[in-house]
């Protein structure tokens, strides 16, 4: 299976499903959220700069995110491809990704859908520092404004694979596999 993007609102279960999908397929998991949190924890210059944006529920500026990702994306691997979890987050990042990987390098965009009430409940329960109610609401409005346009962007390119994110982790994982091209499903 080739390069795959996991798209969806904050808290839809991208990180959770990414682990399942990488275990089921030979994909390298690349989560910009995880990379950013690691930079924050390590106290790097980039992490210090990113932290304020994350604490407010805003997107970290594209230049910082791309600096984190560039080297990783350029590394040739033994895997079948990357599973990009939480990246791209806006159209500019999608175009940057095409520049790095080349046109046509994305095979599937799995679009995890979940309603706001369920998202709020899951994130309040998760309880990360950026999981406070006002921050979650800001993340949702940033998602609508900046990230949701990617749904149309990838639908036009016939890459979008919509998946209902409501249900148990196993149920959603089954739907994710079912949404991928039949030849990719064992
Ligand atoms: P991310 O790390 O991408 O996190 P997320 O969108 O909040 O969560 P995700 O969808 O992965 O949900 P999860 O599986 O954890 O982003 C964090 C921040 O980093 C952003 O706000 C932004 O500031 C910054 N950032 C990241 N990428 C960026 C980029 N490209 N550009 C700019 N900024 C960027 O699931 C959520 C919870 O639900 C968990 O507790 C989980 O256990 C639970 N859950 C999952 N599936 C479930 C199910 N089926 N049923 C019940 N609970 C479930």
mmCIF file of C-alpha atoms and ligand atoms in Angstrom:
data_model
loop_
_atom_site.group_PDB
_atom_site.id
_atom_site.type_symbol
_atom_site.label_atom_id
_atom_site.label_comp_id
_atom_site.label_asym_id
_atom_site.label_seq_id
_atom_site.Cartn_x
_atom_site.Cartn_y
_atom_site.Cartn_z
ATOM 1 C CA UNK A 1 0.000 0.000 0.000
ATOM 2 C CA UNK A 2 1.341 3.428 -0.907
ATOM 3 C CA UNK A 3 1.458 6.743 0.931
ATOM 4 C CA UNK A 4 -1.733 7.326 2.882
ATOM 5 C CA UNK A 5 -3.084 10.442 4.609
ATOM 6 C CA UNK A 6 -5.340 10.341 7.680
ATOM 7 C CA UNK A 7 -7.613 13.390 7.647
ATOM 8 C CA UNK A 8 -10.308 14.371 10.128
ATOM 9 C CA UNK A 9 -11.282 16.741 12.910
ATOM 10 C CA UNK A 10 -9.264 16.937 16.132
ATOM 11 C CA UNK A 11 -9.996 13.934 18.312
ATOM 12 C CA UNK A 12 -11.596 11.896 15.521
ATOM 13 C CA UNK A 13 -9.157 9.072 16.315
ATOM 14 C CA UNK A 14 -6.439 9.680 13.726
ATOM 15 C CA UNK A 15 -3.602 8.711 16.094
ATOM 16 C CA UNK A 16 -5.535 5.699 17.376
ATOM 17 C CA UNK A 17 -6.330 4.380 13.901
ATOM 18 C CA UNK A 18 -2.844 5.197 12.584
ATOM 19 C CA UNK A 19 -1.338 2.691 15.014
ATOM 20 C CA UNK A 20 -3.773 0.005 13.875
ATOM 21 C CA UNK A 21 -3.213 0.673 10.192
ATOM 22 C CA UNK A 22 0.585 0.717 10.514
ATOM 23 C CA UNK A 23 0.456 -2.581 12.393
ATOM 24 C CA UNK A 24 -1.727 -4.082 9.651
ATOM 25 C CA UNK A 25 0.289 -2.685 6.721
ATOM 26 C CA UNK A 26 3.976 -1.958 6.084
ATOM 27 C CA UNK A 27 3.651 1.777 6.578
ATOM 28 C CA UNK A 28 5.853 4.260 8.443
ATOM 29 C CA UNK A 29 3.764 6.314 10.877
ATOM 30 C CA UNK A 30 4.445 10.047 10.696
ATOM 31 C CA UNK A 31 2.369 12.123 13.111
ATOM 32 C CA UNK A 32 3.022 15.853 13.081
ATOM 33 C CA UNK A 33 1.228 16.094 16.445
ATOM 34 C CA UNK A 34 3.624 13.520 17.964
ATOM 35 C CA UNK A 35 6.672 15.190 16.371
ATOM 36 C CA UNK A 36 5.571 18.587 17.713
ATOM 37 C CA UNK A 37 4.865 17.235 21.214
ATOM 38 C CA UNK A 38 8.319 15.577 21.228
ATOM 39 C CA UNK A 39 9.928 18.913 20.235
ATOM 40 C CA UNK A 40 8.001 20.675 23.031
ATOM 41 C CA UNK A 41 9.055 18.019 25.577
ATOM 42 C CA UNK A 42 12.700 18.257 24.450
ATOM 43 C CA UNK A 43 12.596 22.051 24.744
ATOM 44 C CA UNK A 44 14.098 22.643 21.281
ATOM 45 C CA UNK A 45 13.795 26.156 19.776
ATOM 46 C CA UNK A 46 11.160 24.811 17.422
ATOM 47 C CA UNK A 47 9.276 23.203 20.334
ATOM 48 C CA UNK A 48 9.321 26.408 22.369
ATOM 49 C CA UNK A 49 7.909 28.311 19.393
ATOM 50 C CA UNK A 50 5.267 25.659 18.624
ATOM 51 C CA UNK A 51 3.991 25.332 22.200
ATOM 52 C CA UNK A 52 2.018 28.589 22.325
ATOM 53 C CA UNK A 53 0.100 27.722 19.157
ATOM 54 C CA UNK A 54 -0.720 24.230 20.404
ATOM 55 C CA UNK A 55 -1.823 25.487 23.829
ATOM 56 C CA UNK A 56 -4.262 27.883 22.133
ATOM 57 C CA UNK A 57 -5.588 25.210 19.745
ATOM 58 C CA UNK A 58 -4.159 26.945 16.683
ATOM 59 C CA UNK A 59 -2.214 25.384 13.859
ATOM 60 C CA UNK A 60 1.549 25.627 14.205
ATOM 61 C CA UNK A 61 2.926 27.772 11.307
ATOM 62 C CA UNK A 62 3.569 25.771 8.140
ATOM 63 C CA UNK A 63 7.296 26.607 8.075
ATOM 64 C CA UNK A 64 7.898 24.974 11.466
ATOM 65 C CA UNK A 65 5.871 21.860 10.629
ATOM 66 C CA UNK A 66 7.637 21.461 7.292
ATOM 67 C CA UNK A 67 11.040 21.801 8.952
ATOM 68 C CA UNK A 68 10.121 18.866 11.202
ATOM 69 C CA UNK A 69 8.858 16.735 8.342
ATOM 70 C CA UNK A 70 11.186 17.493 5.444
ATOM 71 C CA UNK A 71 14.087 15.305 6.483
ATOM 72 C CA UNK A 72 11.821 12.375 7.369
ATOM 73 C CA UNK A 73 9.904 12.476 4.097
ATOM 74 C CA UNK A 74 13.098 12.570 2.067
ATOM 75 C CA UNK A 75 14.497 9.422 3.734
ATOM 76 C CA UNK A 76 14.191 6.388 1.484
ATOM 77 C CA UNK A 77 12.680 3.559 3.492
ATOM 78 C CA UNK A 78 12.111 -0.149 3.257
ATOM 79 C CA UNK A 79 8.416 0.345 3.886
ATOM 80 C CA UNK A 80 5.545 0.457 1.431
ATOM 81 C CA UNK A 81 5.062 4.149 2.199
ATOM 82 C CA UNK A 82 4.153 6.704 4.839
ATOM 83 C CA UNK A 83 1.026 6.987 6.913
ATOM 84 C CA UNK A 84 0.681 10.733 7.407
ATOM 85 C CA UNK A 85 -1.364 11.339 10.555
ATOM 86 C CA UNK A 86 -2.574 14.919 11.016
ATOM 87 C CA UNK A 87 -0.653 16.229 8.010
ATOM 88 C CA UNK A 88 -1.501 18.042 5.785
ATOM 89 C CA UNK A 89 -3.668 20.360 7.886
ATOM 90 C CA UNK A 90 -4.333 22.991 5.192
ATOM 91 C CA UNK A 91 -4.094 23.379 1.419
ATOM 92 C CA UNK A 92 -0.639 25.011 1.584
ATOM 93 C CA UNK A 93 0.696 21.935 3.452
ATOM 94 C CA UNK A 94 -0.976 19.646 0.877
ATOM 95 C CA UNK A 95 0.848 21.487 -1.921
ATOM 96 C CA UNK A 96 4.132 21.357 -0.005
ATOM 97 C CA UNK A 97 3.645 17.608 0.399
ATOM 98 C CA UNK A 98 3.206 17.210 -3.360
ATOM 99 C CA UNK A 99 6.433 19.153 -3.867
ATOM 100 C CA UNK A 100 8.373 16.829 -1.564
ATOM 101 C CA UNK A 101 6.843 13.485 -2.564
ATOM 102 C CA UNK A 102 5.885 14.351 -6.142
ATOM 103 C CA UNK A 103 2.485 14.568 -7.851
ATOM 104 C CA UNK A 104 0.482 11.377 -7.546
ATOM 105 C CA UNK A 105 2.477 10.099 -4.576
ATOM 106 C CA UNK A 106 -0.593 9.948 -2.322
ATOM 107 C CA UNK A 107 -2.647 6.830 -2.891
ATOM 108 C CA UNK A 108 -5.446 7.197 -0.330
ATOM 109 C CA UNK A 109 -6.841 9.885 1.964
ATOM 110 C CA UNK A 110 -8.805 8.260 4.788
ATOM 111 C CA UNK A 111 -11.309 10.844 6.043
ATOM 112 C CA UNK A 112 -12.435 10.033 9.591
ATOM 113 C CA UNK A 113 -15.740 11.746 10.344
ATOM 114 C CA UNK A 114 -17.124 12.461 13.821
ATOM 115 C CA UNK A 115 -19.618 14.969 15.224
ATOM 116 C CA UNK A 116 -18.584 17.785 17.546
ATOM 117 C CA UNK A 117 -20.396 16.462 20.656
ATOM 118 C CA UNK A 118 -18.580 13.102 20.462
ATOM 119 C CA UNK A 119 -15.265 14.885 19.787
ATOM 120 C CA UNK A 120 -15.697 17.123 22.829
ATOM 121 C CA UNK A 121 -16.508 14.123 25.054
ATOM 122 C CA UNK A 122 -13.514 12.084 23.852
ATOM 123 C CA UNK A 123 -11.028 14.939 24.170
ATOM 124 C CA UNK A 124 -12.205 16.035 27.617
ATOM 125 C CA UNK A 125 -11.725 12.425 28.688
ATOM 126 C CA UNK A 126 -8.281 12.196 27.061
ATOM 127 C CA UNK A 127 -7.184 15.190 29.127
ATOM 128 C CA UNK A 128 -4.015 16.295 27.320
ATOM 129 C CA UNK A 129 -2.885 19.874 28.125
ATOM 130 C CA UNK A 130 -4.595 21.082 24.902
ATOM 131 C CA UNK A 131 -7.832 19.231 25.762
ATOM 132 C CA UNK A 132 -9.610 22.040 27.661
ATOM 133 C CA UNK A 133 -13.113 22.929 26.484
ATOM 134 C CA UNK A 134 -12.332 26.435 25.151
ATOM 135 C CA UNK A 135 -9.156 25.164 23.409
ATOM 136 C CA UNK A 136 -11.057 22.219 21.854
ATOM 137 C CA UNK A 137 -13.721 24.616 20.523
ATOM 138 C CA UNK A 138 -11.004 26.771 18.987
ATOM 139 C CA UNK A 139 -9.377 23.690 17.418
ATOM 140 C CA UNK A 140 -12.746 22.760 15.903
ATOM 141 C CA UNK A 141 -13.227 26.209 14.369
ATOM 142 C CA UNK A 142 -9.642 26.216 13.045
ATOM 143 C CA UNK A 143 -10.385 22.761 11.589
ATOM 144 C CA UNK A 144 -13.499 24.052 9.782
ATOM 145 C CA UNK A 145 -11.680 27.089 8.374
ATOM 146 C CA UNK A 146 -8.273 25.638 7.474
ATOM 147 C CA UNK A 147 -8.407 21.839 7.300
ATOM 148 C CA UNK A 148 -11.897 21.020 6.034
ATOM 149 C CA UNK A 149 -11.196 22.520 2.570
ATOM 150 C CA UNK A 150 -8.897 19.507 2.094
ATOM 151 C CA UNK A 151 -12.000 17.296 1.885
ATOM 152 C CA UNK A 152 -12.994 18.929 -1.428
ATOM 153 C CA UNK A 153 -9.332 19.132 -2.501
ATOM 154 C CA UNK A 154 -8.803 15.380 -2.179
ATOM 155 C CA UNK A 155 -12.319 14.483 -3.371
ATOM 156 C CA UNK A 156 -11.587 16.286 -6.643
ATOM 157 C CA UNK A 157 -8.435 14.205 -6.975
ATOM 158 C CA UNK A 158 -10.509 11.029 -6.330
ATOM 159 C CA UNK A 159 -8.370 10.109 -3.321
ATOM 160 C CA UNK A 160 -10.952 10.607 -0.541
ATOM 161 C CA UNK A 161 -12.074 7.503 1.402
ATOM 162 C CA UNK A 162 -14.743 8.645 3.924
ATOM 163 C CA UNK A 163 -15.041 6.567 7.116
ATOM 164 C CA UNK A 164 -17.550 6.908 9.974
ATOM 165 C CA UNK A 165 -15.451 7.436 13.131
ATOM 166 C CA UNK A 166 -18.266 6.593 15.581
ATOM 167 C CA UNK A 167 -18.058 3.153 17.190
ATOM 168 C CA UNK A 168 -15.449 1.053 18.947
ATOM 169 C CA UNK A 169 -11.784 1.289 17.923
ATOM 170 C CA UNK A 170 -12.089 -2.181 16.325
ATOM 171 C CA UNK A 171 -15.221 -1.252 14.396
ATOM 172 C CA UNK A 172 -13.610 1.905 13.026
ATOM 173 C CA UNK A 173 -10.383 0.010 12.191
ATOM 174 C CA UNK A 174 -12.448 -2.491 10.180
ATOM 175 C CA UNK A 175 -14.120 0.353 8.286
ATOM 176 C CA UNK A 176 -10.745 1.965 7.544
ATOM 177 C CA UNK A 177 -9.443 -1.241 5.964
ATOM 178 C CA UNK A 178 -12.724 -1.679 4.084
ATOM 179 C CA UNK A 179 -12.472 1.851 2.673
ATOM 180 C CA UNK A 180 -9.072 1.220 1.110
ATOM 181 C CA UNK A 181 -8.773 -0.190 -2.382
ATOM 182 C CA UNK A 182 -9.976 -3.815 -2.520
ATOM 183 C CA UNK A 183 -6.553 -5.047 -3.654
ATOM 184 C CA UNK A 184 -5.069 -3.596 -0.454
ATOM 185 C CA UNK A 185 -7.423 -5.441 1.857
ATOM 186 C CA UNK A 186 -6.119 -8.866 2.842
HETATM 187 P P1 LIG B 1 -2.854 15.957 16.796
HETATM 188 O O1 LIG B 1 -1.761 15.340 17.551
HETATM 189 O O2 LIG B 1 -2.945 15.628 15.331
HETATM 190 O O3 LIG B 1 -4.144 15.456 17.603
HETATM 191 P P2 LIG B 1 -5.708 15.415 17.498
HETATM 192 O O4 LIG B 1 -6.207 15.912 16.157
HETATM 193 O O5 LIG B 1 -6.220 16.132 18.708
HETATM 194 O O6 LIG B 1 -6.161 13.923 17.762
HETATM 195 P P3 LIG B 1 -6.427 12.576 16.939
HETATM 196 O O7 LIG B 1 -7.426 12.726 15.820
HETATM 197 O O8 LIG B 1 -5.103 11.964 16.596
HETATM 198 O O9 LIG B 1 -7.219 11.737 18.045
HETATM 199 P P4 LIG B 1 -6.800 10.488 18.970
HETATM 200 O O10 LIG B 1 -6.534 9.260 18.176
HETATM 201 O O11 LIG B 1 -5.763 10.935 19.949
HETATM 202 O O12 LIG B 1 -2.808 17.562 16.910
HETATM 203 C C1 LIG B 1 -2.495 18.269 18.109
HETATM 204 C C2 LIG B 1 -2.076 19.721 17.820
HETATM 205 O O13 LIG B 1 -0.789 19.725 17.127
HETATM 206 C C3 LIG B 1 -2.976 20.536 16.886
HETATM 207 O O14 LIG B 1 -4.049 21.160 17.588
HETATM 208 C C4 LIG B 1 -1.979 21.571 16.284
HETATM 209 O O15 LIG B 1 -1.755 22.643 17.165
HETATM 210 C C5 LIG B 1 -0.691 20.779 16.163
HETATM 211 N N1 LIG B 1 -0.482 20.197 14.810
HETATM 212 C C6 LIG B 1 -0.437 18.857 14.513
HETATM 213 N N2 LIG B 1 -0.214 18.674 13.200
HETATM 214 C C7 LIG B 1 -0.114 19.922 12.644
HETATM 215 C C8 LIG B 1 0.101 20.382 11.309
HETATM 216 N N3 LIG B 1 0.242 19.520 10.280
HETATM 217 N N4 LIG B 1 0.124 21.717 11.082
HETATM 218 C C9 LIG B 1 -0.022 22.586 12.094
HETATM 219 N N5 LIG B 1 -0.225 22.226 13.381
HETATM 220 C C10 LIG B 1 -0.282 20.889 13.659
HETATM 221 O O16 LIG B 1 -8.181 10.247 19.713
HETATM 222 C C11 LIG B 1 -8.727 11.186 20.625
HETATM 223 C C12 LIG B 1 -9.245 10.485 21.877
HETATM 224 O O17 LIG B 1 -10.344 9.648 21.537
HETATM 225 C C13 LIG B 1 -8.216 9.575 22.557
HETATM 226 O O18 LIG B 1 -8.335 9.689 23.947
HETATM 227 C C14 LIG B 1 -8.606 8.176 22.116
HETATM 228 O O19 LIG B 1 -8.274 7.178 23.052
HETATM 229 C C15 LIG B 1 -10.107 8.308 21.973
HETATM 230 N N6 LIG B 1 -10.647 7.442 20.933
HETATM 231 C C16 LIG B 1 -10.085 7.161 19.723
HETATM 232 N N7 LIG B 1 -10.876 6.329 19.019
HETATM 233 C C17 LIG B 1 -11.979 6.102 19.812
HETATM 234 C C18 LIG B 1 -13.179 5.333 19.635
HETATM 235 N N8 LIG B 1 -13.417 4.626 18.510
HETATM 236 N N9 LIG B 1 -14.105 5.353 20.645
HETATM 237 C C19 LIG B 1 -13.882 6.054 21.769
HETATM 238 N N10 LIG B 1 -12.769 6.787 22.003
HETATM 239 C C20 LIG B 1 -11.841 6.816 21.027
#
